PDB file of C-alpha atoms and ligand atoms in Angstrom:
ATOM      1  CA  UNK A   1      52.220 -47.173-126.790  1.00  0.00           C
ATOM      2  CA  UNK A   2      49.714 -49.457-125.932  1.00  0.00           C
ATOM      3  CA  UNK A   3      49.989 -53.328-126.543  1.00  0.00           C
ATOM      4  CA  UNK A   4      47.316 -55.576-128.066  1.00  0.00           C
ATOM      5  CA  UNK A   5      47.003 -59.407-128.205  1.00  0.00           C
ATOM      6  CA  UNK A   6      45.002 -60.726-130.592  1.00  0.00           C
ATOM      7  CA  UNK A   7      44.408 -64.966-130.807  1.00  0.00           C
ATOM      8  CA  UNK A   8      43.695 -66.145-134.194  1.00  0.00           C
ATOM      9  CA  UNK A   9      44.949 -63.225-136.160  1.00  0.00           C
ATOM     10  CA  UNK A  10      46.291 -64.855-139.277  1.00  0.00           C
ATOM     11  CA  UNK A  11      42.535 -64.920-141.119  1.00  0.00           C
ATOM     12  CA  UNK A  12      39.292 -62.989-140.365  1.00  0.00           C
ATOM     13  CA  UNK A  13      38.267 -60.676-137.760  1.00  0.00           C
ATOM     14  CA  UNK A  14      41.766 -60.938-136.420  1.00  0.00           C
ATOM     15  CA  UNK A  15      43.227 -60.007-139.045  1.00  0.00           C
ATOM     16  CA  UNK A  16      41.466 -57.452-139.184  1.00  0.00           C
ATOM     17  CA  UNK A  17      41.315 -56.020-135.758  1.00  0.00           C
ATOM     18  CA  UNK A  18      45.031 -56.456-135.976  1.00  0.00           C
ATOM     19  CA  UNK A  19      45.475 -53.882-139.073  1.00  0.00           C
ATOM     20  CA  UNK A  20      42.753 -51.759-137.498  1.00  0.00           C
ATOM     21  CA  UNK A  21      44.838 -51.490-133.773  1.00  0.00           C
ATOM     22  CA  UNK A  22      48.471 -51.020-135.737  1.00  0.00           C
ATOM     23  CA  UNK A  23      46.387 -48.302-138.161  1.00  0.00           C
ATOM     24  CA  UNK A  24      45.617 -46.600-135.200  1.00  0.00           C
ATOM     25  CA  UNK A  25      49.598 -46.578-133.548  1.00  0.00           C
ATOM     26  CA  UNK A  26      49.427 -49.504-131.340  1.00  0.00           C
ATOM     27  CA  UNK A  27      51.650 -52.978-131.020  1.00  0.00           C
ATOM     28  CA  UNK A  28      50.150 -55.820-131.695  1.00  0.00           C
ATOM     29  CA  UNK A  29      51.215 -58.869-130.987  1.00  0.00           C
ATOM     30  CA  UNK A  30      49.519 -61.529-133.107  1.00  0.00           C
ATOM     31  CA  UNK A  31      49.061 -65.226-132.383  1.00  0.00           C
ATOM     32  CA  UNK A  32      48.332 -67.885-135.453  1.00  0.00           C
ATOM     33  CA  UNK A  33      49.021 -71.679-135.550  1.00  0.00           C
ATOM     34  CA  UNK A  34      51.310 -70.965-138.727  1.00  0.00           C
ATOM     35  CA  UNK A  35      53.233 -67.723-138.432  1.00  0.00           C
ATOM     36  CA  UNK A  36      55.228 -69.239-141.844  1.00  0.00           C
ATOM     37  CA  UNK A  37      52.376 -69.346-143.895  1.00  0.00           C
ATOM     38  CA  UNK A  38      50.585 -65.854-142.224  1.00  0.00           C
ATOM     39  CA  UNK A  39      51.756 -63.672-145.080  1.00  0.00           C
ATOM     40  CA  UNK A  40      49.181 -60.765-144.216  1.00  0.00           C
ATOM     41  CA  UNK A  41      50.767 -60.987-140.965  1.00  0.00           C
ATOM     42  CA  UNK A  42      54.510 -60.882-142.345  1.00  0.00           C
ATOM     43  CA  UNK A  43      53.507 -58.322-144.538  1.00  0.00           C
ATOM     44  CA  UNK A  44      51.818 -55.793-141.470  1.00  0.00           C
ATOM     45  CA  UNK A  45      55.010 -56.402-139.586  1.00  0.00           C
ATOM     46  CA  UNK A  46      57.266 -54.492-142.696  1.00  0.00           C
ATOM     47  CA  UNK A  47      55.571 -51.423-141.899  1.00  0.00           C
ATOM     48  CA  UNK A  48      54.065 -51.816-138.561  1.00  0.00           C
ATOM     49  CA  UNK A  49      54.966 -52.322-135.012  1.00  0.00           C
ATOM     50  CA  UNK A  50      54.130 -55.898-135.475  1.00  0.00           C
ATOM     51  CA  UNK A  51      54.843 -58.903-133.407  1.00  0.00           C
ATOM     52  CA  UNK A  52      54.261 -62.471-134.443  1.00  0.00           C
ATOM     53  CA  UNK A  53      53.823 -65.246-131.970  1.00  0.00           C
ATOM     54  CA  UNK A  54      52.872 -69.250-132.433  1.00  0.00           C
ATOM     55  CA  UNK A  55      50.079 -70.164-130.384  1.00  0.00           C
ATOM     56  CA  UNK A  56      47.974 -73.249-130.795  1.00  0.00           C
ATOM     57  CA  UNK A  57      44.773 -71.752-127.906  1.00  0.00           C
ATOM     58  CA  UNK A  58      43.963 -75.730-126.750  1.00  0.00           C
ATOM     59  CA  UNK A  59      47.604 -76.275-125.981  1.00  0.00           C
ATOM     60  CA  UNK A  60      48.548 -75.810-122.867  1.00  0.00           C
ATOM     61  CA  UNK A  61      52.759 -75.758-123.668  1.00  0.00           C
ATOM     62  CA  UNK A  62      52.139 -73.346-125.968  1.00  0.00           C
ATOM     63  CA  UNK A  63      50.492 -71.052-124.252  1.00  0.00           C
ATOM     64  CA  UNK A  64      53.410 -71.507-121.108  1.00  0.00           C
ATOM     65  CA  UNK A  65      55.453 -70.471-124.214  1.00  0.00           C
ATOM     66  CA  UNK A  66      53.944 -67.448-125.048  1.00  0.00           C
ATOM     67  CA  UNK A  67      53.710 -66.268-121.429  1.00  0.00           C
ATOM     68  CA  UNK A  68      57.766 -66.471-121.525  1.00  0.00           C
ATOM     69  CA  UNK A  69      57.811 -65.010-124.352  1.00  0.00           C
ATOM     70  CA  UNK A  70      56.027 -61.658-122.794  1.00  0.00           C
ATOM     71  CA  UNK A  71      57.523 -61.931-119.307  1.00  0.00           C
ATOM     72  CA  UNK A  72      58.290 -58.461-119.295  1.00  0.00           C
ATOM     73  CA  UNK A  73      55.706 -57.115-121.372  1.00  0.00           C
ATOM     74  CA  UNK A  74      52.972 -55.141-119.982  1.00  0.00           C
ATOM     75  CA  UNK A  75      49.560 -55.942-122.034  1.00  0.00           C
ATOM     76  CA  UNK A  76      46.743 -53.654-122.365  1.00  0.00           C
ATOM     77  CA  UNK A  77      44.603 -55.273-124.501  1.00  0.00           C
ATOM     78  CA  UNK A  78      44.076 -59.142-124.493  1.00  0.00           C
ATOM     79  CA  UNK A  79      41.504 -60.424-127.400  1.00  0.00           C
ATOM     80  CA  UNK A  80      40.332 -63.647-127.284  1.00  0.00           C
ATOM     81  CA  UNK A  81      39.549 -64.236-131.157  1.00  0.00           C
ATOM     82  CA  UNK A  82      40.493 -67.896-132.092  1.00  0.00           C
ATOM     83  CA  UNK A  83      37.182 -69.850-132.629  1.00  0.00           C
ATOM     84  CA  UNK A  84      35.576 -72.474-134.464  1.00  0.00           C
ATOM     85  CA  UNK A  85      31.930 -73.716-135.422  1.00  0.00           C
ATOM     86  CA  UNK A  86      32.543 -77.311-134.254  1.00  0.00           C
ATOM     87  CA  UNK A  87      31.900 -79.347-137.031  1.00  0.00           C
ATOM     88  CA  UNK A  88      29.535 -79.135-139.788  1.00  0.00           C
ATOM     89  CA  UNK A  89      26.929 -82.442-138.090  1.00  0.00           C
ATOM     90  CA  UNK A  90      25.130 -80.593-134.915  1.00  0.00           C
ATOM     91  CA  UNK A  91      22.180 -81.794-135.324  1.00  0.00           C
ATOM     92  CA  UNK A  92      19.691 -83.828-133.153  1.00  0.00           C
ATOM     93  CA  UNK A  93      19.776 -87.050-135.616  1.00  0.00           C
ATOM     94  CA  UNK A  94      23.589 -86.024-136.533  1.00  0.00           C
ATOM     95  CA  UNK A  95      26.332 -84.900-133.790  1.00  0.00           C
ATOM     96  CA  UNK A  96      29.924 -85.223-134.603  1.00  0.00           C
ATOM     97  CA  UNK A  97      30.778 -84.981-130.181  1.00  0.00           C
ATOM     98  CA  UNK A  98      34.395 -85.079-130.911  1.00  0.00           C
ATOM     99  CA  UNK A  99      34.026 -81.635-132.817  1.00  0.00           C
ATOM    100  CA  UNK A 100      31.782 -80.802-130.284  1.00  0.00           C
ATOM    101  CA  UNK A 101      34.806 -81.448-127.404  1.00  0.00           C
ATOM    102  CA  UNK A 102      36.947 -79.123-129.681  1.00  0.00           C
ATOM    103  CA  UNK A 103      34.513 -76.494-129.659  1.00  0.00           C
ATOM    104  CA  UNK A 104      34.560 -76.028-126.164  1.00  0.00           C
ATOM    105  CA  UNK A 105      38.343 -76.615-126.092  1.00  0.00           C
ATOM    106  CA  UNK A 106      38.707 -73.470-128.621  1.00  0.00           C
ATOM    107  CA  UNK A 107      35.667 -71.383-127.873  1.00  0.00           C
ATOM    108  CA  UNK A 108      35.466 -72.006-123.884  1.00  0.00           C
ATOM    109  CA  UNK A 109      38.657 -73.106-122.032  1.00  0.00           C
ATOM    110  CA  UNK A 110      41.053 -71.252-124.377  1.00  0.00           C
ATOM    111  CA  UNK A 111      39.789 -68.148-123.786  1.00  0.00           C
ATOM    112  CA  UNK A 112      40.132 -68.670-119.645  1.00  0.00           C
ATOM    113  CA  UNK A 113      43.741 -70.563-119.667  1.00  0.00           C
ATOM    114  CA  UNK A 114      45.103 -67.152-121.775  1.00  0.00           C
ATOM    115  CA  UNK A 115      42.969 -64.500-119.527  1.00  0.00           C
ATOM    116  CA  UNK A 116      44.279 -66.550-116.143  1.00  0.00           C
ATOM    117  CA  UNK A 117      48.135 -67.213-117.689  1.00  0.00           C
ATOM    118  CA  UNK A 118      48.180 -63.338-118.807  1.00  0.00           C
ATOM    119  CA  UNK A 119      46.737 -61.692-115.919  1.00  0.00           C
ATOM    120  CA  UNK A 120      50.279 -60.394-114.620  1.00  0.00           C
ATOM    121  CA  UNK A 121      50.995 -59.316-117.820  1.00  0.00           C
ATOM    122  CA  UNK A 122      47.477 -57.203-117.634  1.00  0.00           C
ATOM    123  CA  UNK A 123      47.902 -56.336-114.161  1.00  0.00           C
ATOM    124  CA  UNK A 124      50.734 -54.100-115.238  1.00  0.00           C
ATOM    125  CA  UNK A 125      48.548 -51.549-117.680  1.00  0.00           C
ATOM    126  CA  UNK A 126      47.227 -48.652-116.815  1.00  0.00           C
ATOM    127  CA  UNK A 127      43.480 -49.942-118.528  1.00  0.00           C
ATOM    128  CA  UNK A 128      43.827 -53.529-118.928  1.00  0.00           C
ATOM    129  CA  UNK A 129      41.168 -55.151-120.658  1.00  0.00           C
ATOM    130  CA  UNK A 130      40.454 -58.856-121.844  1.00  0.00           C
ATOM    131  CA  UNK A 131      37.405 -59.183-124.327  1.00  0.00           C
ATOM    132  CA  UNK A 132      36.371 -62.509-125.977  1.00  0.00           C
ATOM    133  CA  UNK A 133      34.622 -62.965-129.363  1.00  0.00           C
ATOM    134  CA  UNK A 134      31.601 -64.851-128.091  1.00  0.00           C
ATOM    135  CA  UNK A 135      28.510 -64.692-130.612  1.00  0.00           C
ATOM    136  CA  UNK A 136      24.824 -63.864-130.310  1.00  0.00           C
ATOM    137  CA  UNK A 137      24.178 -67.588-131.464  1.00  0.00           C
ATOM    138  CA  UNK A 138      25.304 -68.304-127.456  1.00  0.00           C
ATOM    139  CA  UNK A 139      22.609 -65.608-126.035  1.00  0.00           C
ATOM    140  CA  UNK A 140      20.231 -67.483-123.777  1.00  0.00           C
ATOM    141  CA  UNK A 141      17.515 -64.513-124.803  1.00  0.00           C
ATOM    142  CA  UNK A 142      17.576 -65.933-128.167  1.00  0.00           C
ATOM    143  CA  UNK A 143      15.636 -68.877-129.118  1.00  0.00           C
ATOM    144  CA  UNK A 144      16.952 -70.305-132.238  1.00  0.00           C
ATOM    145  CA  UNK A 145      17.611 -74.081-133.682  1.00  0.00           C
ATOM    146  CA  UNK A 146      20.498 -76.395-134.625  1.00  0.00           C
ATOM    147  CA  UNK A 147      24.099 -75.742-133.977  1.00  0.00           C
ATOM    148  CA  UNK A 148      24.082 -77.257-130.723  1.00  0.00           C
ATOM    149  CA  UNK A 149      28.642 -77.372-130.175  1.00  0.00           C
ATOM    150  CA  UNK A 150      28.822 -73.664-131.508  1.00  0.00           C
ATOM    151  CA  UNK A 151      25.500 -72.082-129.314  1.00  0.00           C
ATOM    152  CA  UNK A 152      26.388 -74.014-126.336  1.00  0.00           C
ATOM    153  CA  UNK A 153      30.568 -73.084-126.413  1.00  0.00           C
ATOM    154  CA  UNK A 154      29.438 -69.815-126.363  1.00  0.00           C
ATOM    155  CA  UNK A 155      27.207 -69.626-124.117  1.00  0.00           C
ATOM    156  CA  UNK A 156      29.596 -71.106-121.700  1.00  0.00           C
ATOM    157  CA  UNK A 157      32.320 -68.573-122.284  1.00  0.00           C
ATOM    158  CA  UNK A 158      29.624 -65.583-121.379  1.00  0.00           C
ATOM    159  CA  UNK A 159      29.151 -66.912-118.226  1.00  0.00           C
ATOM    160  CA  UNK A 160      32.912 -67.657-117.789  1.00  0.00           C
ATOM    161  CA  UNK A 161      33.829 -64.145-118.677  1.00  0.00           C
ATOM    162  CA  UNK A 162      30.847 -62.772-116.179  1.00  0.00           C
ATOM    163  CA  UNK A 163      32.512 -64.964-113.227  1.00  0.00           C
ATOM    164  CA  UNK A 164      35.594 -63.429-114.418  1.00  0.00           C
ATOM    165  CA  UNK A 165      34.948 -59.876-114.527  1.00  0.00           C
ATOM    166  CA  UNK A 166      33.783 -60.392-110.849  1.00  0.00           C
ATOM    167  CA  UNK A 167      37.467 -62.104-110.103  1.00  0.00           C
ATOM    168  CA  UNK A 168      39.552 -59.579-112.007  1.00  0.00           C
ATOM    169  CA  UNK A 169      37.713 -56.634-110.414  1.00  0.00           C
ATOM    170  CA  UNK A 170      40.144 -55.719-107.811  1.00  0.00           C
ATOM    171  CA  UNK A 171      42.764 -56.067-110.454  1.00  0.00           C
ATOM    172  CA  UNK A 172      41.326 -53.879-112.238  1.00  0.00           C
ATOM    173  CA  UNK A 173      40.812 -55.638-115.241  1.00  0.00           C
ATOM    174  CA  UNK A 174      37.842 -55.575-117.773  1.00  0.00           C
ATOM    175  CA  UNK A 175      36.456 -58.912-118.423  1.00  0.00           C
ATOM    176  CA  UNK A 176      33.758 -58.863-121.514  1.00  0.00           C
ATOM    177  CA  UNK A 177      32.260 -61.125-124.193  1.00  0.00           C
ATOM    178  CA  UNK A 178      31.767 -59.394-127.342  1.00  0.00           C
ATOM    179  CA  UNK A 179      29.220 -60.514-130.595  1.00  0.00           C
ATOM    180  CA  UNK A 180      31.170 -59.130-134.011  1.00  0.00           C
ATOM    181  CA  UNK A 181      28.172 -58.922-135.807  1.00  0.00           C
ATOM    182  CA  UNK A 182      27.396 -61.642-138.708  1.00  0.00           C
ATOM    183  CA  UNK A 183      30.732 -61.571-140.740  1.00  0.00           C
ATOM    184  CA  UNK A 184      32.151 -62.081-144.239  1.00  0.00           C
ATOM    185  CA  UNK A 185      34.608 -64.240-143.303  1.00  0.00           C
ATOM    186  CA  UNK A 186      35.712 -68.154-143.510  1.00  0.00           C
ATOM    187  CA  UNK A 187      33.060 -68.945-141.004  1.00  0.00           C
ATOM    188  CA  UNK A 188      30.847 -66.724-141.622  1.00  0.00           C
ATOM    189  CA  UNK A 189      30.270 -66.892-145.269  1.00  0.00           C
ATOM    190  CA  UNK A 190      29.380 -64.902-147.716  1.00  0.00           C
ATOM    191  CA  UNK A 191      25.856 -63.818-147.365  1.00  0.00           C
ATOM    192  CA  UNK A 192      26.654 -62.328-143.783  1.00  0.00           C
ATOM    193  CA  UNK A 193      25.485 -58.697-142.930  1.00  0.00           C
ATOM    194  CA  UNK A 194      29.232 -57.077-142.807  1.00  0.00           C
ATOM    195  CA  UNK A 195      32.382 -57.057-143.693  1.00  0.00           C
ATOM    196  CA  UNK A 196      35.499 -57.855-141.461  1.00  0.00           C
ATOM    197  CA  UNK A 197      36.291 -54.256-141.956  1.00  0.00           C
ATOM    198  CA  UNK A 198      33.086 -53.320-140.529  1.00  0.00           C
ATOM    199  CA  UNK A 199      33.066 -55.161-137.565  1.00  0.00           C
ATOM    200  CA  UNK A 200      36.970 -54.446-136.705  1.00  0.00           C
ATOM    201  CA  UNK A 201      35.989 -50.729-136.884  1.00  0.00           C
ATOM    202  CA  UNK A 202      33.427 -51.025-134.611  1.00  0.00           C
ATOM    203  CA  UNK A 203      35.090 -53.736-132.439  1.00  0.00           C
ATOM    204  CA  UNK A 204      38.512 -50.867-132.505  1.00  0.00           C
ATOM    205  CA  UNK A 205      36.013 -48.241-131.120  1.00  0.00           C
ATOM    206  CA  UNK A 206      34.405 -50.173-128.429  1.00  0.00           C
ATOM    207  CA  UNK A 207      37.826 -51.286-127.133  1.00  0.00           C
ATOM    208  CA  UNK A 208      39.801 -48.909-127.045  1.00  0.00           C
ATOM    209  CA  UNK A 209      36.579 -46.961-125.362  1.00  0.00           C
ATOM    210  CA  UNK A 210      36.061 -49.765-122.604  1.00  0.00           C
ATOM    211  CA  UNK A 211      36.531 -49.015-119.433  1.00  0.00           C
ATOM    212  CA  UNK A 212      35.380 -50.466-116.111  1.00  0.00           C
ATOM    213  CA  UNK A 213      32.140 -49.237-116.357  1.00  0.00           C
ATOM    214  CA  UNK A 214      31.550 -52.178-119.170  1.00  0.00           C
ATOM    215  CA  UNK A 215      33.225 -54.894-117.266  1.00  0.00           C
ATOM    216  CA  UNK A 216      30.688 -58.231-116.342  1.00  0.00           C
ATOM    217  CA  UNK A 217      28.114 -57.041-119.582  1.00  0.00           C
ATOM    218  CA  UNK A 218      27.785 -58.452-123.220  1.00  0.00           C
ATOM    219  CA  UNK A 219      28.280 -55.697-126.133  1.00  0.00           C
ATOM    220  CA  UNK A 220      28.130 -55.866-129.173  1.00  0.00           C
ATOM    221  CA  UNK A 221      30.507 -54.423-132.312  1.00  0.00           C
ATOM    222  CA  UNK A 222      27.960 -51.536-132.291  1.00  0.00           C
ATOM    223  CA  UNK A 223      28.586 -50.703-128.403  1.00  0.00           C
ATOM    224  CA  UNK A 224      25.346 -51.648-127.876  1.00  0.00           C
ATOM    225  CA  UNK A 225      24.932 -54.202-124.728  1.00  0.00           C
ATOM    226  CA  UNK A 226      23.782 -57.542-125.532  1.00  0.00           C
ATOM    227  CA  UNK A 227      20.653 -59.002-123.472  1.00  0.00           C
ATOM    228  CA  UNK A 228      22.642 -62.684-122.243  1.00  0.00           C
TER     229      UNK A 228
HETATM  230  N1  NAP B   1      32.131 -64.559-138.669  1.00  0.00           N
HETATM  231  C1  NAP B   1      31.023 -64.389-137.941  1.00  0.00           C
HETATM  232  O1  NAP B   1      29.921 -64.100-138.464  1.00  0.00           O
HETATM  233  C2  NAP B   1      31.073 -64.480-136.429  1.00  0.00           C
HETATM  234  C3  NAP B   1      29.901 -64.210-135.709  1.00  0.00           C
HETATM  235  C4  NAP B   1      29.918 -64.295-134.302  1.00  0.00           C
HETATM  236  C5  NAP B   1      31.100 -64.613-133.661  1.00  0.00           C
HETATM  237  N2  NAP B   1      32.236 -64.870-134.380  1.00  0.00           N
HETATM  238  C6  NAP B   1      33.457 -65.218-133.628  1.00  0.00           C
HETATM  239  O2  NAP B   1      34.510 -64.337-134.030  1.00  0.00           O
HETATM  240  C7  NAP B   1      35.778 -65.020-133.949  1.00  0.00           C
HETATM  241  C8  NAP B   1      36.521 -64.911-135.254  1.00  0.00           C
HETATM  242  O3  NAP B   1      35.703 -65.466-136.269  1.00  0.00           O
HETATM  243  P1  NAP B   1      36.060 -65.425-137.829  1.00  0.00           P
HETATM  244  O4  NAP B   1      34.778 -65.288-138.546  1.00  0.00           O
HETATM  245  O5  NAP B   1      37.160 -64.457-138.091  1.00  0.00           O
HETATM  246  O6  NAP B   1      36.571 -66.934-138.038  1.00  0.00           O
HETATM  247  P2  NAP B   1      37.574 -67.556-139.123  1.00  0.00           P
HETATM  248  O7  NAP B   1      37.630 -66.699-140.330  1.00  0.00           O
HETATM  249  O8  NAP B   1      37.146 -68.980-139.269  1.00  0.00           O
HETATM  250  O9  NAP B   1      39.012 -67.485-138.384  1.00  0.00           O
HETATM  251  C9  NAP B   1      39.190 -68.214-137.207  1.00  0.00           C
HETATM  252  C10 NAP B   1      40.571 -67.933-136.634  1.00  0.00           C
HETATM  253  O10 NAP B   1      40.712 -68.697-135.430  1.00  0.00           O
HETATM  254  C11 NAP B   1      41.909 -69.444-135.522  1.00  0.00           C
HETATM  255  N3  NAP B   1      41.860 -70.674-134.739  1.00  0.00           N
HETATM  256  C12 NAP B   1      40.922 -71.656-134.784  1.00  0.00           C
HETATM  257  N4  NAP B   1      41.253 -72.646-133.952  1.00  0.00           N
HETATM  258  C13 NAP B   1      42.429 -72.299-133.368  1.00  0.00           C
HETATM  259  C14 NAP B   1      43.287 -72.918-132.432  1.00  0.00           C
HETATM  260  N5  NAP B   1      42.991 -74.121-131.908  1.00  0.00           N
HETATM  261  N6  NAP B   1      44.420 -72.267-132.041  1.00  0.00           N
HETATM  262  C15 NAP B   1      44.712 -71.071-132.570  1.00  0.00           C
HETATM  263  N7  NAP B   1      43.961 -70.432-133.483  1.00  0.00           N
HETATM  264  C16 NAP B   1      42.827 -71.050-133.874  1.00  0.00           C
HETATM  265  C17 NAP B   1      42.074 -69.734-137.013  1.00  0.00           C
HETATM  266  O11 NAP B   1      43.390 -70.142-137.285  1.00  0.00           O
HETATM  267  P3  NAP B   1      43.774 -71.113-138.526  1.00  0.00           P
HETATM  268  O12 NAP B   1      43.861 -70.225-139.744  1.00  0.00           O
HETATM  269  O13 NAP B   1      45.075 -71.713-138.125  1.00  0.00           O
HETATM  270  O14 NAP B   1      42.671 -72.122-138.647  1.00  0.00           O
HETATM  271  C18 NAP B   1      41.695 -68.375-137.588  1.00  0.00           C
HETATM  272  O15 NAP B   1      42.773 -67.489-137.459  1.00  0.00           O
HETATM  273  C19 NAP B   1      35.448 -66.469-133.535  1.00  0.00           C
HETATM  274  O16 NAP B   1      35.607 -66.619-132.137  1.00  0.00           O
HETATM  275  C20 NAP B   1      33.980 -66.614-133.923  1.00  0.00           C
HETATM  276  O17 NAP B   1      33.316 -67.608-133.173  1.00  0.00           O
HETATM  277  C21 NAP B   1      32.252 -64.814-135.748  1.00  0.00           C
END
């Protein structure tokens, strides 16, 4: 049985992907801030081969914790979910630069500490493979306005996860950044193009389809690749 790590899975597309991995007979193990108050979560983990783990991305302790935690564990899938907008002021004549800090903390360094602190774990699976929810709002290609913290976090964790997928190579690892689509969710809102069950679905397929020929690219939830 394969095992799936999913950041951020309380709320959201990680919720989501987490129901739509245990639907399909895998163990998850899913991270939140607050596994008390994750009652979806709690719930999933009645019926399903659930695990819930605390895991605050930016801290560094906690993610030492988690690695413990899974000493033993092999992991085939790692998914870098856990993000944030950074702040509602991104403006030219309005930056909040403290949200902006967090946004690379979440979006950006997270995303590398957990790849680089797990890579044993993935080392050990048969198809390991680490994807990251970037976002088409950090595609160079694209030339859109405002939202300066949230475009420029993830544009900075495509690169990182190209310059990654060049470094896990003769692990064997896959390394990819992935856009979900424009979600129904918290951050999304609720005039965006899909649901969460949508993009999970699609997200499920192109995972558990990835193989090394899709290391060092950008897809998207539709398996389609992503110009950078
Ligand atoms: N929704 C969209 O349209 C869209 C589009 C493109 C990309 N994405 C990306 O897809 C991912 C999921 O987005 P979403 O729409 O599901 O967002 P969401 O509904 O706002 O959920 C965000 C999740 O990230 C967690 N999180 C935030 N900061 C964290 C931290 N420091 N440590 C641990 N967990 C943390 C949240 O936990 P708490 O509940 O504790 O806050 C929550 O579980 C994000 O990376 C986002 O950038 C989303």
């Amino acid at each position: 049985m394969e095992n799936v790590l999913i950041t951020g899975a309380n709320r959201g597309i990680g919720l989501e992907l987490s129901r739509r991995f245990l639907d399909a007979g895998k163990r998850v193990i899913a991270t939140c801030r607050e596994p008390d108050e994750a009652i979806e979560l709690s719930n999933l983990a009645e019926s399903f081969e659930l695990l819930v783990f605390q895991l605050e991305v930016t801290d560094a302790e906690s993610v030492s914790r988690l690695r413990a935690e899974l000493e033993s564990e092999t992991l085939d899938v790692l998914i870098n979910n856990a993000g944030i907008m950074g702040g509602d002021r991104q403006s030219m004549d309005d930056m909040d630069y403290s949200a902006w800090l967090e946004a690379f903390e979440v979006n950006t360094l997270a995303p590398f500490r957990l790849i680089t602190t797990l890579r044993d774990n993935l080392r050990r699976a048969a198809n390991p493979r680490a994807v990251t929810l970037s976002s088409q709002m950090g595609s160079l290609n694209r030339k859109s306005k405002g939202s300066h913290a949230y475009r420029s976090s993830k544009a900075a964790i495509n690169k990182v996860m190209q310059v990654l997928s060049m470094e896990l190579e003769a692990d064997g690892i896959v390394a990819c950044p992935v856009h979900p689509g424009w979600v129904r969710t918290d951050m999304g809102g609720s005039n965006a193009d899909i649901s969460a069950e949508e993009s999970a679905e699609g997200l499920f397929k192109l995972i558990d389809n990835m193989t090394m020929e899709h290391t060092g690219r950008f897809w998207t939830w539709e398996a389609k690749e992503h110009p950078w």
